[in-house]
Structure formats: C-alpha cells, structure tokens
Amino acid sequence: MRIKYNLPKIKFKSLRRIFKHFGGHLKKHKFRLVVGSASLLGVTFLSLLRPWPLKIVFDYILIKNNKIDTDSIMSFMYDLKTNEVLFIAAAGILLIAVVRGLLTYTYGIYSKIIGHNLVANIRMQLFSHVQRLPLSYHDYRETGELMTRMTSDISLLQDLLVSMVINLASQIVLIIGMFGIMFWLDWELAVIALAALPFFALAAVKFSFMIKDSARKQRLMYGKIVASVQETFAGISQVKTYSQEKRRERFIGRSIEKDTTANVKTARLTANYARVVDIITAVGMCAVLWVGTQKAIVNEISPGDLLIFLAYLRGIYRPLKTVAQLSTKIAKATVRGEKTIELLEMEPEVLEKEDGLSAKEIKGDIEFKSVNFSYIQEQKILNDFSCKIPKNKTTIIFGPTGAGKSTIAKLILRLYNVSNGTITVDGEKIEDYKIRSLRKRISPLAQETFLCRTTIAENIAFSKTKASIEQITEAAKLAGAHEFIQNFSEGYETLVGEGGLTLSGGQRQKISFARAAMRKSPIMIFHEPATGLDVHAEKEAKEILFRLKQERTMLVITHRINFLSLADWVIFVKDGKMIEQGTPQELFEKDGEFKKFFAIDEKMLKDHFSLLN
Ligand code: ADP
C-alpha cells in the first residue's frame, strides 16, 4: 500500500480561537508563564554557546600563533596566560551547564504547574457542562468518545496551550540562531552546511510517515488482541461449553503474530531512520571539514570557528526533528481543541429558570394536548398525542413495544422538549416549571436498576443525602426488601454494585422500589416493573406497587396485561397515538381495540374485579 504524505497543516485561525477561548485559564499564571518562557529562551541561548569554550581552548591556547581573531571581542585573550584562558574556558563550560540546568528546571516545573492546573480547570468545566447537556446529545454519543474528550483531548490541549507553541518557537529560534552564527563566522561554509538541510527534511518526512503508518497498524493489531482477550474471558463459560479454546487460540494467535510483525517493522524503520540521519550528518560534516580545513590553513577562519561549525551541524538535526514533530502535534491538538470548544459551546439545559415555577406542591394532574414529538427529524414518535393522567390515581399505559410509552415518561420528566403541543402538570405548562424542581417530585424507575458501588443503605437513600437508617429501613420494608437485606451478614452495610455483592433481578428491583419509596414523591413512574422477574416475583412486585400507590400519582408503563389489576385509569397507546383511555371498566364495556389487542376474556375481568374488592 502506498503511503500518502500529507504534511500537517497548522490552522492558525483555529489556534487563535483556542488561545482566545482558554486563554482566561492562563491569566492566573501570568508570572509563571513569563518566567517559564524567559527560561526557555535562556536555555536556547545557552545551547548556542555550548561549543564556544572549546573554541577558546583551540584559538587562544593551542593554536595561538595564528592570531586571526584580532578584531573579535575575545581577542583580549591573546594577551592572557595559558592558565587564565584555560580557566575562562573551564568556567564557561561549568557556568553554561549550571545555568542551563537551572533554567531547564525552572521551565519544566513552571510549565507542569500551569499545565496541571489548566487540565484540572478545563476538565471540571467540561465535566459539569457535558452533564448538563440535554439527553438528546447523550443519546447519540458513545461513552468511549466522551472519555476521550475528558482525558486525552484535554491533555493534548494542555500541551498545546502550555508547552507546544513555546517549544516550537524556541526550537525555531535555536535553528535560526545556529545559522545566524554560522553566517556571521563564514557565509561560504554556512551555505555548505545549509545544503544538508533539505536532505534532513526529506528523511524526516519520509521516515516519519512510514513509521507512523506502521505504528498505526501496530496499534490496530494491539486493539484487536485486547478486544479478543476481553471477549474470550467475558464469555469464558460459553467458550468452554462449546469447546472453543483451540479456535480462540488460533484466532488470537494470528493477531499476536501480525502485531509482532508490525512491531519489528516499526523498530526496523526507526533504526534505519537513525542510520540515514547519521549518514546525512556525516556527509555534511565531511563537506564542511573539507572546505573549512582549507580555509583554516590559509587563515580565512580560525580552527575554533571550524569546530563551532561542526558542533552546530552535528546538533542541528535534533531541533529540526522536534520542529517536524511539534508541527504534527500542534495540528492534531488544534483539531481536538476545536472539538472541545464546540462541545463547550453547546446549549446546556436550563435547570433553574429564574422565573420558573416551583413544583413543590404539585399533585400530579398531567395532561398531554396534541403533542408531537420526534427524537430525530422526520421520524414522528408521538403523533397528535392527547391523554389525561389523573392525580392520586394509578394509571397504566399499555401498548405494544415501540408504541412510544417510555417516550411519554421521558417527556413528563422533561428529558426532551416536545416539538409542538403542550404538556401540563396541575394545569401549568411543563416548560414553566424549574426543571430541577419538577424532577425532584418525580421518582422514575427504570427498567434496569442502576446500582452504585456502595452499601445497600446508600443505594436506597440514593437521592437523599441525609437519610436516617430508620427511614431507609421503612422504605425497604415497604418495598419488600427488608427481609433479604437482613439475611446478608452485613445487612444494610453490604457492598453492592461493581466489585460488591451481586443481587438477583428481583432483589435489584426491590432496591429500586425502596429507592422510590424513600423519595416520597407525589409522582412515581414505573417502567416495565416485571422485566426479568419470574411469576412469583412479578406477583410480589404487584403487591409492592399496591402498597406504594397510596396518595400519589402512579404511572406504570408496561406491555404486560397482568398489571391491569393495579389500574384506576388505563391509556392504550399504539404507533405513537392514544387509541383509548378510561377506567378499566369503561374500556371493558367499550369492547374496543384495547380489549381486542390483549384478548381480554371473562376470566381476566373476574380476576381484576376480585382484586379490587
Ligand atoms: P415503548 O416504550 O412503547 O417500547 P419507546 O417510547 O421506547 O417505546 O420508543 C418509541 C420509538 O422511539 C421506537 O421506535 C424507538 O426506536 C424510538 N426511540 C426511543 N428512544 C429513542 C432515542 N433516544 N433516539 C431515537 N429514537 C428513539
């Protein structure tokens, strides 16, 4: 496969936008930023000075007789004693090393302090922002993608803001400085040295693309290995049951083999790269040495100057490589940085509308009036949907899977906004309430109980920070969970969730019932309360719901007719439309679609009314 050589393009407009957006975070660190940048500039300057003590030894001690440097500012050294000049050179080496070390340290520490603070600030800002984005955003994002935004993207952004740009500038200054000095010493030799530059650049571009391509393949293979291993161990019982061990081994073996090949290729390319660079450097140095020595013989340059040329030429490859690497990194970080800005600029939910109504006293008289709603444009989920959910009654929304039942619950919680039509709670439009206040009065029970990695007591108290153990026990009793919790050796302090005790489906369900009971909210929504339960557990769940239904608006969403005995009010939904609504008795008498759909017979009716009496 041919590799495309796309050179990285730094978008300066985007770069400016990123600095403008996050620059505020840097303001607090002005002092550190200035001192850090000045230190880096100092390091660059001292790097340029590094070969000079050697020149001093050559020109003013070893080959002193030539005296070709008489008009330089250092010519006073011709008149000094050997030991004195030697002292200057040695002190120079030492001083350069000490000061350079100190400045490198200052820059390193300051850039890290600024960087870590920056990451903390941006991460916090991003986290709290993303949490507040509407559910419609989260529906279409994978958790992995958000994790990348929160971790590696922010690290890249930090490097971009704190070190990449400053570093690039310092490396460019270093390269210009080296050539500046070379031209100042002897322009002809400088031109010869400059001629090596395109070859360096060519090698850098060619090899870095090939290495990158090979490393990408290696990463891909590595990812495959990790995924296969994970998959195998996650389903190890299935692998064993179906005697698939050998096949899995062969499968993973192939990926491991390919990964090894890619690894070796990357290593070979890297080694080759170093070899080519060494050869180019050597050729350049040969040319400079050849011409330079001739010039030194006829006293056009001093031997010390020739030494500086050779030292610079040997050292110039490193900043050149850094510039190439940094340009790629900056281009990549700029793209990621822009994505972070886009995310931060997304409109969050307004949880606390200033003049919003408080839902503190609501009873739960809910009404949908000609509501239209779609998750994705042009895909109507609720179509001219109207219904009544009376307060202090138990309403069951029946309907086949995909009818739009859960969507109704999500709209009541205002997780999404309706396209048109209105939803009212106690006669007030749902949009007029403060979202947080409204959600506080509704206990939604999801199909899947989400357990946090903590004690059972804290899982029951989930939404209440200050709950007494008495309140928790009372809720657990109401939800029929007290008995099994007590049977655990650590009772309410038993750890559950990831890394803790695994609960059965029925037990999880009861914990979530207890969680709802704990909240004592005027509106409770139960979503498919029988999911994953056996007949016995389902019956128990029904009894618990009976206990919970006192004095509150209860909404049960289900496609299972068994829950009918709970209902004071029934809404039958199909294809996003309200087909029928009324008391169970009204719907039975009507002999309409609801009755037909569930093939309700005399026995069911009898059961329903016997439970009511
Ligand atoms: P029910 O609860 O009656 O089974 P839902 O309200 O969950 O039905 O779903 C109704 C329709 O909306 C289905 O066709 C479903 O695919 C679609 N739907 C549900 N949630 C989303 C979503 N977040 N994004 C896009 N479509 C969705």
XYZ file of C-alpha atoms and ligand atoms in Angstrom:
640
model
C 0.000 0.000 0.000
C 1.256 3.437 -0.870
C 1.545 5.894 1.961
C 0.168 9.357 1.376
C 2.490 12.103 2.533
C 0.093 14.679 3.860
C 2.140 17.288 5.628
C 0.466 18.580 8.793
C -1.178 21.924 8.345
C -1.464 24.139 11.364
C -4.640 26.182 11.164
C -3.621 29.494 12.653
C -7.207 30.716 12.831
C -8.167 27.735 14.948
C -5.072 28.158 17.055
C -6.034 31.767 17.767
C -9.581 30.664 18.635
C -8.255 28.085 21.099
C -5.964 30.571 22.817
C -8.786 33.084 22.976
C -11.172 30.546 24.448
C -8.878 29.047 27.069
C -6.524 31.967 27.498
C -8.516 33.018 30.555
C -7.204 29.996 32.444
C -3.650 31.113 31.691
C -4.145 34.623 33.039
C -3.852 33.441 36.631
C -0.381 32.131 35.853
C 0.985 35.217 34.132
C 4.109 35.380 36.294
C 4.961 31.700 35.837
C 4.254 31.954 32.133
C 6.619 34.904 31.671
C 9.394 33.384 33.811
C 8.946 29.989 32.154
C 9.143 31.407 28.624
C 12.155 33.558 29.524
C 13.858 30.468 30.989
C 13.268 28.517 27.809
C 14.685 31.375 25.757
C 17.717 31.346 28.078
C 18.134 27.605 27.532
C 18.088 28.188 23.774
C 20.692 30.927 24.041
C 22.957 28.762 26.238
C 22.587 25.840 23.816
C 24.099 28.123 21.184
C 27.004 28.955 23.490
C 27.861 25.349 24.304
C 30.700 24.802 21.751
C 32.317 28.197 22.430
C 34.587 27.227 25.373
C 36.191 24.658 23.067
C 36.844 27.382 20.504
C 38.556 29.394 23.218
C 40.889 26.496 24.038
C 41.722 25.989 20.366
C 42.155 29.589 19.259
C 43.712 31.173 22.334
C 45.823 28.319 23.736
C 46.554 25.516 21.294
C 46.932 27.385 18.022
C 47.545 30.831 19.447
C 50.161 31.822 16.860
C 47.656 32.355 14.021
C 46.108 35.387 15.673
C 43.401 35.703 13.033
C 40.786 36.776 15.553
C 42.396 40.094 16.409
C 39.310 42.206 15.788
C 36.894 39.998 17.760
C 35.696 40.904 21.230
C 37.526 37.870 22.532
C 40.900 38.891 21.128
C 41.989 40.175 24.562
C 42.611 36.523 25.397
C 45.720 36.506 23.155
C 47.399 38.564 25.886
C 46.386 36.301 28.771
C 48.426 33.484 30.255
C 47.534 29.933 29.234
C 46.129 29.068 32.676
C 43.956 32.146 32.677
C 42.431 31.303 29.299
C 42.008 27.712 30.382
C 40.215 28.955 33.478
C 37.845 31.063 31.357
C 37.048 28.080 29.099
C 36.511 25.678 32.005
C 34.431 28.226 33.919
C 32.428 28.781 30.729
C 31.628 25.074 30.373
C 30.627 24.835 34.009
C 28.615 28.050 34.029
C 26.724 27.134 30.874
C 25.886 23.704 32.316
C 24.761 25.052 35.701
C 22.687 27.966 34.397
C 21.221 25.896 31.585
C 20.246 23.192 34.082
C 18.662 25.739 36.384
C 16.677 27.341 33.575
C 15.569 23.964 32.208
C 14.383 23.074 35.705
C 12.513 26.383 36.101
C 10.827 25.998 32.731
C 9.992 22.330 33.389
C 8.457 22.950 36.797
C 6.535 26.071 35.807
C 5.119 24.550 32.674
C 3.998 21.496 34.662
C 2.362 23.620 37.390
C 0.499 25.690 34.803
C -0.354 22.556 32.812
C -1.776 20.545 35.693
C -3.856 23.469 36.914
C -5.106 24.036 33.413
C -6.114 20.403 32.964
C -7.945 20.437 36.297
C -9.876 23.597 35.376
C -10.808 22.564 31.851
C -11.720 19.019 32.921
C -14.021 20.322 35.644
C -15.590 22.859 33.288
C -16.130 20.210 30.627
C -17.498 17.615 33.026
C -20.074 19.906 34.573
C -21.027 21.192 31.127
C -21.443 17.783 29.484
C -23.562 16.580 32.395
C -25.933 19.440 31.728
C -26.254 18.813 28.028
C -29.690 17.576 27.004
C -30.295 13.851 26.812
C -30.702 14.190 23.065
C -26.942 14.858 22.975
C -26.038 11.831 25.097
C -28.321 9.509 23.132
C -26.001 9.633 20.179
C -22.635 9.673 21.895
C -20.723 6.651 22.979
C -19.274 6.754 26.470
C -15.868 5.974 24.968
C -15.975 9.101 22.847
C -16.773 11.252 25.865
C -13.989 9.580 27.816
C -11.533 10.583 25.076
C -12.837 14.157 25.242
C -12.304 14.192 29.001
C -8.866 12.564 29.045
C -6.511 12.521 26.072
C -8.061 15.523 24.293
C -7.624 17.687 27.374
C -4.031 16.530 27.865
C -3.280 17.450 24.265
C -4.960 20.793 24.768
C -2.858 21.404 27.857
C 0.348 20.648 25.949
C -0.785 22.900 23.143
C -1.537 25.846 25.404
C 1.409 25.489 27.748
C 4.337 23.901 26.010
C 3.942 23.069 22.322
C 3.807 26.568 20.891
C 6.528 27.952 23.175
C 8.709 24.942 22.468
C 8.240 25.267 18.728
C 9.194 28.928 18.917
C 12.311 28.137 20.950
C 13.434 25.406 18.549
C 12.969 27.731 15.587
C 14.973 30.406 17.423
C 17.675 27.799 18.029
C 17.875 26.813 14.357
C 17.893 30.445 13.215
C 20.491 31.232 15.901
C 22.774 28.435 14.731
C 22.598 29.526 11.102
C 22.910 33.180 12.081
C 26.159 32.470 13.900
C 27.410 30.269 11.069
C 26.754 33.021 8.513
C 28.391 35.537 10.803
C 31.504 33.363 11.119
C 31.786 32.436 7.416
C 28.987 32.664 4.885
C 30.506 30.238 2.370
C 30.798 27.457 4.921
C 27.305 28.315 6.180
C 25.868 27.804 2.695
C 27.536 24.370 2.524
C 26.054 23.465 5.918
C 22.642 24.774 4.800
C 22.754 22.434 1.788
C 22.355 19.453 4.155
C 19.044 20.822 5.409
C 16.766 19.634 2.565
C 18.131 16.108 2.942
C 17.338 16.151 6.641
C 13.844 17.389 5.891
C 13.307 14.741 3.225
C 14.426 11.957 5.556
C 12.251 13.324 8.367
C 9.123 13.474 6.200
C 9.620 10.098 4.520
C 10.521 8.129 7.602
C 8.089 9.755 9.971
C 5.198 8.906 7.634
C 6.359 5.330 7.250
C 6.905 4.927 10.995
C 3.529 6.492 11.741
C 1.781 4.167 9.307
C 3.477 1.133 10.774
C 2.735 2.268 14.340
C -0.924 2.758 13.395
C -1.110 -0.828 12.120
C 0.557 -1.979 15.296
C -1.999 -0.116 17.426
C -4.828 -1.616 15.396
C -3.499 -5.120 15.914
C -2.930 -4.485 19.590
C -6.509 -3.230 19.932
C -7.722 -6.419 18.262
C -5.742 -8.554 20.683
C -7.152 -6.681 23.697
C -10.705 -6.908 22.354
C -10.393 -10.626 21.599
C -8.911 -11.408 25.002
C -11.626 -9.375 26.712
C -14.330 -11.073 24.675
C -12.939 -14.542 25.421
C -12.770 -14.032 29.160
C -16.131 -12.278 29.329
C -17.720 -15.317 27.701
C -15.356 -17.935 29.129
C -18.173 -20.242 30.205
C -19.543 -20.269 26.655
C -16.057 -20.827 25.242
C -15.638 -23.849 27.495
C -19.153 -25.192 26.937
C -18.714 -25.137 23.192
C -15.063 -26.325 23.377
C -13.851 -23.277 21.530
C -10.492 -22.918 23.297
C -8.364 -24.052 20.371
C -10.247 -21.888 17.908
C -9.917 -18.820 20.135
C -6.192 -19.537 20.491
C -5.751 -19.697 16.733
C -7.745 -16.505 16.316
C -5.771 -14.540 18.913
C -2.546 -16.176 17.717
C -2.991 -14.653 14.275
C -3.446 -11.159 15.740
C -0.413 -11.607 18.006
C 1.678 -12.685 15.024
C 0.612 -9.661 12.983
C 1.290 -7.404 15.957
C 4.806 -8.802 16.286
C 5.480 -8.265 12.574
C 4.273 -4.675 12.803
C 6.400 -4.144 15.931
C 9.535 -5.391 14.237
C 8.801 -3.269 11.179
C 8.448 -0.137 13.305
C 11.709 -0.926 15.090
C 13.484 -1.534 11.779
C 12.225 1.730 10.302
C 13.252 3.682 13.408
C 16.741 2.172 13.291
C 17.013 2.907 9.578
C 15.934 6.465 10.159
C 18.752 6.977 12.661
C 21.216 5.459 10.183
C 20.142 7.722 7.327
C 20.302 10.797 9.570
C 23.785 9.813 10.704
C 24.939 9.450 7.114
C 23.499 12.811 6.046
C 25.144 14.429 9.071
C 28.436 12.757 8.219
C 28.293 13.844 4.569
C 27.512 17.422 5.629
C 30.331 17.363 8.139
C 32.748 15.958 5.537
C 31.937 18.817 3.179
C 32.309 21.440 5.919
C 35.511 19.788 7.161
C 36.965 19.671 3.646
C 36.306 23.279 2.748
C 36.720 24.527 6.331
C 40.167 22.998 6.806
C 41.405 24.619 3.570
C 40.057 27.934 4.810
C 41.691 27.430 8.202
C 45.038 26.641 6.559
C 45.014 29.968 4.728
C 43.777 31.681 7.901
C 40.376 32.640 6.487
C 38.756 31.154 9.570
C 40.195 30.046 12.872
C 40.308 26.352 13.827
C 37.961 27.186 16.700
C 35.359 28.524 14.263
C 35.589 25.311 12.270
C 34.913 23.445 15.497
C 31.776 25.523 16.094
C 30.552 24.761 12.579
C 30.986 21.048 13.095
C 29.313 21.142 16.507
C 26.304 23.056 15.157
C 25.943 20.777 12.187
C 26.005 17.719 14.461
C 23.424 19.305 16.741
C 21.052 20.849 14.203
C 19.273 17.619 13.432
C 17.621 17.431 16.846
C 15.779 20.800 16.744
C 14.809 20.071 13.137
C 13.244 16.786 14.175
C 11.497 18.469 17.116
C 10.048 21.135 14.808
C 8.680 18.424 12.498
C 7.181 16.500 15.427
C 5.738 19.575 17.074
C 4.065 20.753 13.869
C 2.239 17.435 13.583
C 1.301 17.524 17.247
C 0.080 21.110 17.090
C -2.033 20.352 14.009
C -3.614 17.387 15.806
C -4.083 19.233 19.092
C -5.718 22.151 17.267
C -8.353 19.871 15.758
C -9.054 18.288 19.151
C -9.067 21.676 20.837
C -11.689 22.931 18.410
C -13.842 19.890 19.162
C -13.602 20.675 22.869
C -14.684 24.257 22.184
C -17.615 23.046 20.086
C -18.681 20.830 22.967
C -18.406 23.672 25.445
C -20.425 25.937 23.208
C -23.378 23.547 23.024
C -26.503 24.820 24.702
C -26.986 23.160 28.107
C -30.360 22.512 29.722
C -31.641 25.440 31.702
C -32.252 23.754 35.019
C -33.073 26.811 37.059
C -35.125 29.228 35.014
C -35.182 32.321 37.170
C -38.893 32.993 36.931
C -39.730 29.262 36.695
C -42.457 27.769 38.859
C -41.626 25.638 41.844
C -43.136 22.157 41.701
C -43.077 21.783 45.479
C -46.837 21.454 45.897
C -47.770 19.547 42.777
C -50.268 16.721 42.944
C -49.663 15.216 39.541
C -52.623 16.008 37.329
C -50.922 15.516 33.976
C -52.341 16.222 30.561
C -50.919 15.831 27.041
C -52.647 18.067 24.481
C -51.973 17.342 20.781
C -48.319 16.567 21.410
C -45.973 15.854 18.536
C -42.514 14.610 19.219
C -39.549 13.108 17.357
C -36.066 12.153 18.500
C -34.702 12.532 15.007
C -36.255 14.878 12.499
C -38.882 13.383 10.226
C -39.351 10.319 12.435
C -42.537 11.021 14.335
C -42.735 9.112 17.585
C -45.773 10.801 19.146
C -48.365 11.971 16.707
C -51.073 14.397 17.812
C -50.998 12.634 21.149
C -53.520 13.632 23.831
C -54.225 11.928 27.131
C -55.071 12.512 30.769
C -53.198 11.131 33.743
C -55.356 11.907 36.778
C -53.816 12.857 40.121
C -53.641 10.448 43.055
C -54.620 7.558 40.831
C -52.695 4.686 39.295
C -52.564 4.980 35.554
C -51.253 2.205 33.399
C -50.039 2.962 29.928
C -50.409 -0.169 27.872
C -49.242 -0.715 24.356
C -47.006 -2.876 22.222
C -43.217 -2.461 22.253
C -42.123 0.626 20.351
C -45.524 2.321 20.719
C -43.989 5.335 22.458
C -44.805 4.544 26.088
C -41.362 5.286 27.517
C -41.177 8.411 25.440
C -44.270 9.695 27.298
C -42.464 9.210 30.616
C -39.318 10.935 29.329
C -41.380 13.920 28.224
C -43.006 14.196 31.651
C -39.505 14.300 33.143
C -38.629 16.906 30.517
C -35.639 14.909 29.378
C -36.670 16.119 25.918
C -38.792 19.005 24.746
C -41.893 18.461 22.644
C -41.898 19.672 19.032
C -45.404 21.099 19.381
C -48.483 20.719 21.525
C -48.436 21.081 25.304
C -47.966 19.014 28.388
C -49.401 20.406 31.604
C -48.826 19.396 35.205
C -51.518 20.643 37.583
C -52.714 22.940 34.820
C -49.357 24.663 34.269
C -47.227 24.143 31.191
C -44.327 21.828 31.891
C -41.854 24.335 30.398
C -42.883 26.883 33.028
C -41.554 24.799 35.911
C -37.971 24.810 37.038
C -36.686 21.521 35.645
C -34.795 20.547 38.774
C -37.777 21.264 40.988
C -40.090 19.209 38.759
C -37.722 16.247 38.548
C -37.374 16.270 42.323
C -41.092 15.496 42.633
C -40.993 12.551 40.248
C -39.477 9.157 41.007
C -38.766 7.391 37.802
C -37.990 3.704 37.967
C -36.027 2.471 35.034
C -36.267 -0.975 33.525
C -32.692 -1.664 34.581
C -31.848 -0.824 38.174
C -28.688 1.177 38.311
C -26.751 0.252 41.441
C -23.890 2.401 42.660
C -20.737 0.863 44.060
C -21.584 1.400 47.687
C -23.674 -0.015 50.540
C -27.274 -1.117 50.160
C -28.328 1.638 52.576
C -26.726 4.322 50.417
C -28.201 2.801 47.295
C -31.676 3.062 48.794
C -31.031 6.600 50.003
C -29.640 7.410 46.518
C -31.252 10.832 46.056
C -31.337 11.817 49.740
C -28.046 12.837 51.287
C -29.272 12.953 54.853
C -31.359 9.855 55.372
C -31.591 8.110 58.719
C -31.328 4.343 58.915
C -34.922 4.294 60.223
C -36.170 5.996 57.067
C -34.147 3.602 54.925
C -35.480 0.555 56.772
C -39.041 1.848 56.494
C -38.660 2.270 52.728
C -37.073 -1.171 52.415
C -39.955 -2.740 54.360
C -42.488 -1.046 52.125
C -40.648 -2.373 49.094
C -40.412 -5.905 50.496
C -36.616 -5.695 50.581
C -36.008 -5.630 54.330
C -36.080 -9.403 54.738
C -33.428 -10.336 52.213
C -31.206 -7.405 53.208
C -31.235 -8.593 56.807
C -30.134 -12.035 55.711
C -26.830 -10.632 54.426
C -24.092 -10.847 57.043
C -23.519 -7.110 56.921
C -27.170 -6.183 56.457
C -27.702 -2.667 55.161
C -23.933 -2.098 55.087
C -23.384 -4.808 52.460
C -21.476 -3.532 49.455
C -23.221 -3.894 46.112
C -22.537 -2.822 42.560
C -19.297 -3.437 40.716
C -16.867 -5.271 42.949
C -19.550 -5.911 45.593
C -22.278 -8.439 46.103
C -24.269 -9.416 43.035
C -28.015 -9.148 43.553
C -30.656 -11.117 41.722
C -33.025 -9.377 39.320
C -35.853 -9.479 41.859
C -33.629 -8.101 44.625
C -32.399 -5.270 42.427
C -35.978 -4.462 41.581
C -36.890 -4.265 45.261
C -33.955 -1.962 45.951
C -35.219 0.357 43.274
C -38.752 0.208 44.691
C -37.285 1.121 48.070
C -35.405 3.965 46.441
C -38.688 5.298 45.059
C -40.468 4.820 48.397
C -37.667 6.730 50.092
C -38.249 9.736 47.957
C -41.934 10.002 48.853
C -42.531 11.901 45.652
C -46.061 12.799 44.554
C -45.472 11.252 41.129
C -43.979 7.823 40.582
C -43.250 6.308 37.220
C -42.572 2.591 36.925
C -41.122 1.368 33.694
C -41.804 -2.274 32.890
C -41.734 -3.320 36.558
C -41.832 -7.029 35.684
C -38.764 -7.142 33.446
C -36.656 -10.186 34.237
C -38.920 -11.390 37.047
C -40.414 -14.838 37.369
C -44.136 -15.342 38.021
C -43.704 -15.363 41.772
C -41.534 -12.230 41.821
C -43.914 -10.487 39.446
C -46.802 -11.155 41.829
C -44.719 -9.778 44.680
C -43.856 -6.691 42.628
C -47.545 -6.097 42.054
C -48.218 -6.270 45.787
C -45.442 -3.779 46.469
C -46.895 -1.398 43.895
C -50.241 -1.720 45.681
C -48.599 -0.620 48.889
C -46.864 2.286 47.185
C -49.866 3.617 45.321
C -51.410 5.369 48.306
C -51.982 9.089 47.927
C -49.873 9.627 44.889
C -49.992 9.708 41.135
C -48.567 6.467 39.916
C -47.783 5.766 36.310
C -46.967 2.235 35.232
C -45.632 1.647 31.762
C -45.924 -1.888 30.555
C -46.874 -4.141 27.701
C -47.925 -6.880 30.144
C -51.641 -7.102 30.830
C -51.010 -8.820 34.212
C -50.649 -5.409 35.832
C -54.166 -4.391 34.933
C -55.425 -5.175 38.425
C -53.488 -2.152 39.693
C -55.090 0.344 37.366
C -57.566 3.082 38.200
C -57.084 4.531 34.757
C -55.845 2.969 31.534
C -54.297 4.528 28.464
C -53.783 2.368 25.421
C -51.118 3.569 23.012
C -50.233 2.278 19.586
C -47.884 3.741 16.962
C -47.465 6.987 18.877
C -51.207 7.586 19.122
C -53.590 7.434 22.044
C -56.137 4.847 20.969
C -58.272 4.582 24.070
C -58.336 5.889 27.629
C -60.651 5.466 30.585
C -61.230 3.411 33.714
C -60.702 -0.322 33.210
C -64.449 -0.828 33.439
C -65.133 1.742 30.718
C -62.622 0.063 28.435
C -64.063 -3.395 29.042
C -67.554 -2.198 28.291
C -66.425 -0.407 25.190
C -65.288 -3.586 23.553
C -62.682 -1.582 21.599
C -59.114 -2.029 20.429
C -57.599 -2.359 23.876
C -59.777 -5.328 24.712
C -59.125 -6.892 21.346
C -55.373 -6.326 21.480
C -54.951 -8.119 24.752
C -57.694 -10.643 24.033
C -59.217 -9.794 27.372
C -61.599 -12.508 28.407
C -64.090 -13.065 31.160
C -61.550 -14.729 33.450
C -59.273 -11.687 33.335
C -62.160 -9.438 34.143
C -63.129 -11.557 37.077
C -59.548 -11.515 38.371
C -59.397 -7.761 38.004
C -62.551 -7.061 39.924
C -61.897 -9.688 42.578
C -58.599 -7.937 43.318
C -60.308 -4.604 43.562
C -62.862 -5.854 46.058
P -42.051 1.762 24.125
O -41.663 2.264 25.471
O -43.505 1.821 23.870
O -41.493 0.420 23.830
P -40.373 3.914 23.184
O -41.007 5.150 23.674
O -39.191 3.405 23.937
O -41.434 2.748 23.033
O -39.908 4.114 21.682
C -40.756 4.594 20.672
C -39.952 4.732 19.399
O -38.944 5.727 19.576
C -39.224 3.463 18.985
O -39.384 3.333 17.587
C -37.796 3.719 19.338
O -36.946 3.089 18.421
C -37.682 5.240 19.232
N -36.719 5.783 20.185
C -36.721 5.618 21.521
N -35.694 6.303 22.091
C -35.026 6.893 21.091
C -33.879 7.738 21.029
N -33.240 8.115 22.121
N -33.482 8.153 19.807
C -34.157 7.789 18.692
N -35.229 7.015 18.680
C -35.678 6.557 19.848
